[in-house]
Coordinates of C-alpha atoms and ligand atoms in Angstrom, one line a residue:
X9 CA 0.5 2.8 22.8
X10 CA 0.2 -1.0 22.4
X11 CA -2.7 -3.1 23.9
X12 CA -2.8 -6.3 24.3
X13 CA -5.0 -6.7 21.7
X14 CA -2.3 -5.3 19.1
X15 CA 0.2 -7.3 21.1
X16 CA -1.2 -10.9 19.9
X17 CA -2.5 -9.2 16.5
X18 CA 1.4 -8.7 15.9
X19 CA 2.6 -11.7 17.5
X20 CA 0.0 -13.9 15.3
X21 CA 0.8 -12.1 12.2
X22 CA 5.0 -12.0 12.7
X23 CA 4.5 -16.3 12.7
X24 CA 2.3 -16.3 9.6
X25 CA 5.0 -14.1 8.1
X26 CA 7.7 -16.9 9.3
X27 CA 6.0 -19.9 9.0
X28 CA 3.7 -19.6 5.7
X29 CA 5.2 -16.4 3.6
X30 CA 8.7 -16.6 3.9
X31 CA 9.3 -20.4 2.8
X32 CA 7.1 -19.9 -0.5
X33 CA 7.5 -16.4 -1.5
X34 CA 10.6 -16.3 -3.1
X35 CA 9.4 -18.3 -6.0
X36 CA 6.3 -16.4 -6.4
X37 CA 8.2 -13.6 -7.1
X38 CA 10.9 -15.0 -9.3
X39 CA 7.7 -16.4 -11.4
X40 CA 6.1 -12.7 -11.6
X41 CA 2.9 -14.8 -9.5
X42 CA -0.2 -13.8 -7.7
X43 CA 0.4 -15.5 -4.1
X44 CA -3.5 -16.8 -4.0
X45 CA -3.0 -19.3 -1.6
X46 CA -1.1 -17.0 0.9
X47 CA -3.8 -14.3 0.4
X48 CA -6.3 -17.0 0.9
X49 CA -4.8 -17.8 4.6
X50 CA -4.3 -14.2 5.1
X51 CA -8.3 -13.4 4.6
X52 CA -8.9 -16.7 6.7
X53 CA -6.9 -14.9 9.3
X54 CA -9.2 -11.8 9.3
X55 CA -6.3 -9.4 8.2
X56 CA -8.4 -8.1 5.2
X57 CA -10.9 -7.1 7.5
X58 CA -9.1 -5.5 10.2
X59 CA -10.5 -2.1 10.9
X60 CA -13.6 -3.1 9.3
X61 CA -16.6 -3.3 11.5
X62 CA -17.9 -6.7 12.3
X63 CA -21.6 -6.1 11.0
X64 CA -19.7 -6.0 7.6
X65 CA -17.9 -9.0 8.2
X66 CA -14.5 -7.5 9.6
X67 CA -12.7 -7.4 13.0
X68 CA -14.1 -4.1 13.8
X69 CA -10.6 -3.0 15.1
X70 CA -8.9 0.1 14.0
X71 CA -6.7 1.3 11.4
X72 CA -3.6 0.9 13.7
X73 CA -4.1 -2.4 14.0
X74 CA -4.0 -3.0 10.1
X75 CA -0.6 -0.7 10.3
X76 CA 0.7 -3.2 12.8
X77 CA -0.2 -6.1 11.0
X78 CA 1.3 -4.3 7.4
X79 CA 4.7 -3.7 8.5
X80 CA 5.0 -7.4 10.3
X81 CA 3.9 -9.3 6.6
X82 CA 6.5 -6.2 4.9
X83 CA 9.6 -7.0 7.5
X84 CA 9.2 -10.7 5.5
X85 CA 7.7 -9.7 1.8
X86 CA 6.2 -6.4 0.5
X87 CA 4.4 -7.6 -2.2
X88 CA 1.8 -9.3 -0.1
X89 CA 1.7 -6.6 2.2
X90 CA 1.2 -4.3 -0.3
X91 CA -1.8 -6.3 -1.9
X92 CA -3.0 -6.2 2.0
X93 CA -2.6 -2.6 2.1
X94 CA -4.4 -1.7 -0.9
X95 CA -6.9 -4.2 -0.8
X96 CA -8.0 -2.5 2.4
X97 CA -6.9 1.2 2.5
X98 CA -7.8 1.5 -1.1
X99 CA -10.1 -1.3 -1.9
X100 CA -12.2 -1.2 1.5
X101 CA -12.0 1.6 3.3
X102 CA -13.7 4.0 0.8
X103 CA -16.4 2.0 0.2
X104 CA -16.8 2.0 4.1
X105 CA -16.3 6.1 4.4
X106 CA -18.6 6.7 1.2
X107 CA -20.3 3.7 0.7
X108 CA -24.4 3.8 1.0
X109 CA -25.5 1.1 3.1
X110 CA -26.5 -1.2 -0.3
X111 CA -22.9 -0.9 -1.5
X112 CA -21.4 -1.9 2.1
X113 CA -23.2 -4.8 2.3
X114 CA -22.6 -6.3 -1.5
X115 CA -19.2 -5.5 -1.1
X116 CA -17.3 -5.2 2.5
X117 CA -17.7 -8.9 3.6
X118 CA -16.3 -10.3 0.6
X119 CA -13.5 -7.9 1.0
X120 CA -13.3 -8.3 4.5
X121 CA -12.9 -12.3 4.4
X122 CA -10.3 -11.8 1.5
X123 CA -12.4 -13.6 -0.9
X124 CA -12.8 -10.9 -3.0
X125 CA -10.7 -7.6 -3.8
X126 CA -11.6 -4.2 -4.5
X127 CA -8.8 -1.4 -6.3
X128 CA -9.1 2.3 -6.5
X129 CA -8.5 3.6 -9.9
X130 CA -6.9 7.8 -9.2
X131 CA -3.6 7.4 -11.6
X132 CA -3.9 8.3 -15.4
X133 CA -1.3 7.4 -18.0
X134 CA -1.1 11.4 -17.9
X135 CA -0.3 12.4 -14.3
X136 CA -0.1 10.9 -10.9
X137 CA 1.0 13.7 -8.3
X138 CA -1.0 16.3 -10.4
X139 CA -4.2 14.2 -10.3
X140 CA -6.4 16.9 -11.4
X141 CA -4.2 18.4 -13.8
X142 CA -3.2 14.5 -15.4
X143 CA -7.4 13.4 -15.1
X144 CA -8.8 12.8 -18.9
X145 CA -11.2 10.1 -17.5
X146 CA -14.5 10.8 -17.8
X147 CA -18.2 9.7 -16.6
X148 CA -21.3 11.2 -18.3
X149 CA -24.8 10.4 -16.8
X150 CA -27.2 9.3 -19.6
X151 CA -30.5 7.6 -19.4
X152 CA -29.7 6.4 -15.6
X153 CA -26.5 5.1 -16.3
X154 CA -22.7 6.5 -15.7
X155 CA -20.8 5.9 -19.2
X156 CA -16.9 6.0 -18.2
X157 CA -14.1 6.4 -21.1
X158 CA -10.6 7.0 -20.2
X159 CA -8.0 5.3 -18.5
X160 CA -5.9 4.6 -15.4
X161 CA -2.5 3.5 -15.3
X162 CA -0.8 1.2 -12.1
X163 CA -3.6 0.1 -10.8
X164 CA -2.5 -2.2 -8.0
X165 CA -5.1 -5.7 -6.8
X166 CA -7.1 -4.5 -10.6
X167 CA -6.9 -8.0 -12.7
X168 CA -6.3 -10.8 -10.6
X169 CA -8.8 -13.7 -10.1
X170 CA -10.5 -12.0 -7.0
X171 CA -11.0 -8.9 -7.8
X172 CA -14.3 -8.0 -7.9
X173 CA -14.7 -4.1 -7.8
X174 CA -12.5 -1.0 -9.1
X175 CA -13.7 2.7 -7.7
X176 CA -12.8 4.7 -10.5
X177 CA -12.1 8.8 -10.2
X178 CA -13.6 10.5 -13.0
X179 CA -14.6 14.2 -14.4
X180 CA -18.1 14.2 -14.1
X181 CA -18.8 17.7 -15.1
X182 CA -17.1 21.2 -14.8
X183 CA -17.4 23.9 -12.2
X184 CA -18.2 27.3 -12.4
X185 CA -14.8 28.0 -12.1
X186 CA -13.7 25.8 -14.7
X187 CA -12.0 23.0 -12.2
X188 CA -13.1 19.4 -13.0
X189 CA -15.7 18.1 -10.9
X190 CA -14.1 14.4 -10.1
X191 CA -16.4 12.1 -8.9
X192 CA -16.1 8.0 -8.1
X193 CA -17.5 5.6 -9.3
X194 CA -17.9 1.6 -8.8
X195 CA -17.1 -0.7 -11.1
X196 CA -17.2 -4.2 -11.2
X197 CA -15.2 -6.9 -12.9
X198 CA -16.5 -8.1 -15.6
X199 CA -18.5 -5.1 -16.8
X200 CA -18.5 -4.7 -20.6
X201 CA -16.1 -1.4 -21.6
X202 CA -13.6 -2.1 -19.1
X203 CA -10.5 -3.5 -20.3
X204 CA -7.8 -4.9 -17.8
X205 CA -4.2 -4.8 -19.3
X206 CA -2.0 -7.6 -19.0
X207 CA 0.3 -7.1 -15.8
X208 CA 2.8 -4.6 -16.0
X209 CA 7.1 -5.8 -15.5
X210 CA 8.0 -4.6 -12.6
X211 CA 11.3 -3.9 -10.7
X212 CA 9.8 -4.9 -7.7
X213 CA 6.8 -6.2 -5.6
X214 CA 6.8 -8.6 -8.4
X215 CA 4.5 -10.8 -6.5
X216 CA 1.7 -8.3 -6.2
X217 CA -1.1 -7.5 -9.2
X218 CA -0.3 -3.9 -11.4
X219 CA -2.4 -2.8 -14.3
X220 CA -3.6 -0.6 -16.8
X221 CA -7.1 0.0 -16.6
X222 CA -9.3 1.5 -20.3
X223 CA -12.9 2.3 -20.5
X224 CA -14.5 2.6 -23.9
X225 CA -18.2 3.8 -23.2
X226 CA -18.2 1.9 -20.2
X227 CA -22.0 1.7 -18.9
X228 CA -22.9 0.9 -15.1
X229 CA -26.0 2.2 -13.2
X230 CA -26.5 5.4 -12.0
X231 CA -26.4 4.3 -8.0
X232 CA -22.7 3.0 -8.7
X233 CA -21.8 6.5 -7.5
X234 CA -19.9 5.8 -4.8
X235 CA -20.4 9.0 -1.9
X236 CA -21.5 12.6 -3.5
X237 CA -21.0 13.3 -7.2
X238 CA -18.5 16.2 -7.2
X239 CA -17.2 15.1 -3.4
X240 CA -14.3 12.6 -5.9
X241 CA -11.3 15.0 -4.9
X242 CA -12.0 15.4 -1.4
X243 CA -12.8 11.7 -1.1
X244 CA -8.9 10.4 -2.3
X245 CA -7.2 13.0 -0.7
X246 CA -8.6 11.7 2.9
X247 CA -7.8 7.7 1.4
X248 CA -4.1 9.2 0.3
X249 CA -3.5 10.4 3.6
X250 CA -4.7 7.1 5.6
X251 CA -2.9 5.4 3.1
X252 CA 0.2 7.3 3.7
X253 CA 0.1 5.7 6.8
X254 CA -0.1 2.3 6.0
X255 CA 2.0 2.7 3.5
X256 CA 4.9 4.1 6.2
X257 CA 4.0 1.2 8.1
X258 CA 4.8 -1.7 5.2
X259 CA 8.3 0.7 4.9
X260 CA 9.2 0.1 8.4
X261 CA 8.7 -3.3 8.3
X262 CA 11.2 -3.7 5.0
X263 CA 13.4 -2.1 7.0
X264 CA 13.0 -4.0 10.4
X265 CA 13.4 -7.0 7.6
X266 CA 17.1 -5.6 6.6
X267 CA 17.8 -5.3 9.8
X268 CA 16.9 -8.7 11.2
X269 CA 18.5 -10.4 7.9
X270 CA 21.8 -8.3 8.5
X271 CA 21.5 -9.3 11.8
X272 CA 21.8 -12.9 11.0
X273 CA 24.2 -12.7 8.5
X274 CA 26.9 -10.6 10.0
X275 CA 27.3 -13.8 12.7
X276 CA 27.3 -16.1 10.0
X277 CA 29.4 -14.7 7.6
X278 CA 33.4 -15.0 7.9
X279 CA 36.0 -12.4 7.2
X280 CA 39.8 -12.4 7.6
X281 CA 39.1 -14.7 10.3
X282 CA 36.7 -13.6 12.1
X283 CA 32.3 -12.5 11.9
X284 CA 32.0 -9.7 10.0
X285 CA 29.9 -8.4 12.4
X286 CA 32.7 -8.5 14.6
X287 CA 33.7 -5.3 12.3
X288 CA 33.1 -1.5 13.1
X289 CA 32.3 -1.0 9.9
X290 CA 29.2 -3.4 9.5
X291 CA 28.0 -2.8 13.2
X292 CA 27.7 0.7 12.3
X293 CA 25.7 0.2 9.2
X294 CA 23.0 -2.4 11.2
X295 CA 23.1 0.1 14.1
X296 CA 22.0 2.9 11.4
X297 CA 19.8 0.8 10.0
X298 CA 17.6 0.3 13.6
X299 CA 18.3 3.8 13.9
X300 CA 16.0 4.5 11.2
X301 CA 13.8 1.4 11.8
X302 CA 12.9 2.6 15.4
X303 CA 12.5 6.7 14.5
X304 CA 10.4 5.5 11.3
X305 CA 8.3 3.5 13.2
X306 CA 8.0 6.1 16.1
X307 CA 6.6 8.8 13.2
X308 CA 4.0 5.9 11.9
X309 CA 2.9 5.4 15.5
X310 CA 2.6 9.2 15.8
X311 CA 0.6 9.4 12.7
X312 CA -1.4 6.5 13.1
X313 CA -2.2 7.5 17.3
X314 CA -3.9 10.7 16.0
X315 CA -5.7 9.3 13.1
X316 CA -7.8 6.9 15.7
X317 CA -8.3 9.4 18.0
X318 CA -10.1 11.6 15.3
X319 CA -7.7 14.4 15.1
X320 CA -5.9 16.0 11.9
X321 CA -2.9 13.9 10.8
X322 CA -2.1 15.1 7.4
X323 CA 1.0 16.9 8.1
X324 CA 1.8 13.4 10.7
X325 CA 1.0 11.0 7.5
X326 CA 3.2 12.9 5.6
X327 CA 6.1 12.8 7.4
X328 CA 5.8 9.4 8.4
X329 CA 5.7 8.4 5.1
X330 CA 8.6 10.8 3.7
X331 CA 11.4 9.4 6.4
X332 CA 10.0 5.8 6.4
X333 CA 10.2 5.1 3.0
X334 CA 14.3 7.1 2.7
X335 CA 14.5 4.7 5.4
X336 CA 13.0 1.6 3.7
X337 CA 15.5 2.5 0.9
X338 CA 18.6 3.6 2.8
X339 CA 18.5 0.2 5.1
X340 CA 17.8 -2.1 1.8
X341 CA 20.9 -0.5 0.1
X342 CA 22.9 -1.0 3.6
X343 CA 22.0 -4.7 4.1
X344 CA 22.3 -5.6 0.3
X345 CA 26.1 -4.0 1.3
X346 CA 26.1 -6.6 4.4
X347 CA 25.3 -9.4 2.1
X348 CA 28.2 -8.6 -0.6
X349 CA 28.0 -10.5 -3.7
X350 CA 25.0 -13.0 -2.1
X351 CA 22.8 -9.4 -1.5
X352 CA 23.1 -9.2 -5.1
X353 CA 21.3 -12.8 -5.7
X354 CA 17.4 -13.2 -5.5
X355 CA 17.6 -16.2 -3.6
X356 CA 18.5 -14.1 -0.5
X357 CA 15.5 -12.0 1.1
X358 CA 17.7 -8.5 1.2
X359 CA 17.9 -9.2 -3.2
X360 CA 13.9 -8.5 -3.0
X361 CA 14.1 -5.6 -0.3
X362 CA 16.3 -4.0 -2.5
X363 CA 14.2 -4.2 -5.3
X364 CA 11.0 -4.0 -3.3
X365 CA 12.1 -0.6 -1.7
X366 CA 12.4 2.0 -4.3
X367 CA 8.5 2.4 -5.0
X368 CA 7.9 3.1 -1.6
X369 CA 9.3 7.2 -2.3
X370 CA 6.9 6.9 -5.2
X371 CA 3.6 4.9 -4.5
X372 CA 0.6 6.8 -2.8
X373 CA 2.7 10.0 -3.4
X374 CA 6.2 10.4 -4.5
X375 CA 8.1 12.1 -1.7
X376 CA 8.7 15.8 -3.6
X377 CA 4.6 15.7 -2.7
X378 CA 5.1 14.4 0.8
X379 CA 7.4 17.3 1.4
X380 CA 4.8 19.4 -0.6
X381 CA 2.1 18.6 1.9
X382 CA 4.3 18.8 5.0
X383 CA 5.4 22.8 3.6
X384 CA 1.7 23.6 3.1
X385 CA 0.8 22.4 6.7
X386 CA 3.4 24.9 7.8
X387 CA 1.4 27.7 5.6
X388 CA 3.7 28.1 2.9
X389 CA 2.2 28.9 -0.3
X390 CA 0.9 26.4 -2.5
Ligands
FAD20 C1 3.6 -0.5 -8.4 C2 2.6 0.7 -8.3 C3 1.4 0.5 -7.8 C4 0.5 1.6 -7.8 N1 -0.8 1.5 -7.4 C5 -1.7 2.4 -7.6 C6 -3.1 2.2 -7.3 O1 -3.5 1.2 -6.8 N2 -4.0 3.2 -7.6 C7 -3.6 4.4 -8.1 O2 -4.4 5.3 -8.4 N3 -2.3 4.7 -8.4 C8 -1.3 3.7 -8.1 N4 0.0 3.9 -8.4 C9 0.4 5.2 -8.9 C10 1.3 6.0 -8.0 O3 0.5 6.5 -7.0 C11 1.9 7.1 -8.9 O4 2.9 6.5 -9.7 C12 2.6 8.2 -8.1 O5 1.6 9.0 -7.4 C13 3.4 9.2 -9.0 O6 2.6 9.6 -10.1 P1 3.3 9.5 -11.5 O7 3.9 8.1 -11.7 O8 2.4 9.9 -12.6 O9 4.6 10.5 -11.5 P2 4.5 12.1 -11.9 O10 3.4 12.7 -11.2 O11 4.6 12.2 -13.4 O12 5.9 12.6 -11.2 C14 7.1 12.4 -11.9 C15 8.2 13.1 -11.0 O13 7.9 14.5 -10.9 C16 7.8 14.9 -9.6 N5 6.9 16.0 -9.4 C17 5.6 16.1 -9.9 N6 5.1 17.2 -9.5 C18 6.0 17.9 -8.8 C19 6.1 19.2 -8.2 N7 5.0 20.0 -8.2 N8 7.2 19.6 -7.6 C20 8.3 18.7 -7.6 N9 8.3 17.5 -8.1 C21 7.2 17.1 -8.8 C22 7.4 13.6 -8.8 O14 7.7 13.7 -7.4 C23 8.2 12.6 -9.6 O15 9.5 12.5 -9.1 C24 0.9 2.9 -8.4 C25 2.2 3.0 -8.9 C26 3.1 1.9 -8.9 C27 4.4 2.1 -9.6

């Protein structure tokens, strides 16, 4: 299902991941550090405005293409891919879906050169996977303005230097049959009520920007209502399940990277006098681990394929992201085994996959929801 277009899209994007990312990120991460420069080159690239059309700026290709490019950064470092991923799937493409054609233009080519970055605000201290349930944020329209209190917890691309805009999901009234009506709402950096936490410590993607959000009577104009008011729910649900998909994509490629690394090790690397990849043992491991690389990929392809061609792809994104984030994991704890005692040390890339990989079963959905979603697409009760 590759063009030639997605072809030199990959090829371009696998040497920027060689050449530029891989001999600097390794002390970003170690120093807990925003990678602007690298996310600089990667907006001069165009990769922030991949499936975003060109009169806003972007590449006007499609959401495949972003995919392709995610798990290529990801089989190097996840933590700018993952700033890539949301930036786009999160920060962009709602605005994009929902957006009014005011909002699109202040915000998508800004976004979509990478100068600027936008992050969508769903998680509450309270509740991830029961968003609903967890929601205490609210937005009350008075005198023309939306006044937001609350606040949102794991915000991803939320306090660095570039980020310009957060879509926050808020309770904007009650239905008749008592269920919150969630709407979203746009706000910018900057605007007085909204406090951004310092970063949070994190076990991994250390290199990428996580934080608490707070609003305390948090005022912006009425029109910052990004989409229909009440239409909140419906709205992250569809950017949950395209981000499922990018989100499969960036776990592929940390597991294409422990295989590649293994790869090279295993010819390098001297046991009882000879390569240890001479041994059953680790060739069955690496061939395990492209095992689960290649069917991974195959379900993201599969997921992404029917996206583009406008057809339903929940059930798809959800299993996509369920086995290729088990395989992100199970291929990071198999290549740290390659790697012995050096897979344990950060100066090796397999150290960061290891610690990189975990989030991906929890991220955009933990995988007990994935396999939620996949049971209710079969028409088991909810
Ligand atoms: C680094 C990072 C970046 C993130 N970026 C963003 C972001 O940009 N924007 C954003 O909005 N959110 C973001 N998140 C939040 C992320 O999506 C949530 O952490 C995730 O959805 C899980 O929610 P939770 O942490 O509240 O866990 P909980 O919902 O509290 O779940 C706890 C455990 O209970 C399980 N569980 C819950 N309900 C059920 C059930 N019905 N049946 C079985 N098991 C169940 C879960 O699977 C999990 O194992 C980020 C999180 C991290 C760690």
């Amino acid at each position: 299902m590759l063009n030639d277009e997605h072809i030199e899209l990959r090829k371009s994007v696998e040497e920027f991941a060689r050449e530029v990312v891989a001999p600097v990120i390794g002390d970003y991460y170690e120093r807990c550090e925003f990678p602007y420069d690298v996310v600089r080159r990667m907006g001069a690239m165009g990769l922030f405005g991949l499936p975003v059309p060109e009169e806003y700026g972007g590449m006007g290709g499609d959401y495949f293409t972003l995919c392709l490019a995610l798990e290529e950064l990801a089989r190097v470092d996840s933590s700018v891919a993952i700033t890539l991923e949301a930036a786009v799937s999160l920060g962009a493409m709602p605005i994009l879906r929902y957006g009014t054609d005011e909002q699109k233009r202040r915000w998508l080519p800004g976004m979509a050169a990478g100068e600027i970055l936008g992050a969508f605000g769903l998680t509450e201290p309270g509740g991830g996977s029961d968003v609903p349930g967890g929601m205490r944020t609210t937005a009350v329209l008075e005198s023309g303005e939306w006044v937001i209190n609350g606040s949102k917890a794991f915000i991803t691309n939320s306090g660095t230097d570039i980020t310009a805009v957060v879509a926050v999901a808020a309770i904007t009234g009650r239905r008749e049959d008592g269920r919150p009506e969630i709407s979203t709402i746009l706000v910018p950096s900057g605007t007085p009520g909204m406090t951004v936490s310092k970063k949070y410590s994190k076990v991994g993607w250390s290199a990428s920007d996580t934080r608490e959000l707070s609003f305390t009577d948090c005022r912006v104009p009425e029109e910052n209502l990004l989409g229909e008011r009440g239409r909140g729910y419906a709205q992250f649900l569809q950017t949950l399940d395209e981000g499922r998909v990018a989100i499969a994509a960036v776990s592929v490629g940390l597991a294409q990277g422990c295989v590649d690394e293994s790869l090279r090790y295993a010819r390098e690397r001297r046991a009882f006098g000879q390569e240890i990849g001479g041994y059953q043992a680790i060739q069955f491991k690496i061939a395990d681990m492209e095992a689960r690389a290649h069917t991974a990929r195959l379900a993201y392809y599969h997921a992404a394929e029917r996206m583009v061609a406008g057809l339903p792809f929940k059930k798809e994104a959800a299993i996509a992201k369920l086995v290729a984030s088990n395989a992100a994991m199970d291929n990071a704890r198999d290549a740290t085994q390659v790697f012995g005692g050096y897979g344990f040390m950060n100066e090796f890339p397999v150290g960061r996959f290891y610690r990189d990989a975990k989030i991906l079963e929890i991220g955009e959905g933990t995988s007990e929801v994935q396999r939620m979603l996949i049971a209710r697409e079969l028409g088991l009760p909810a």
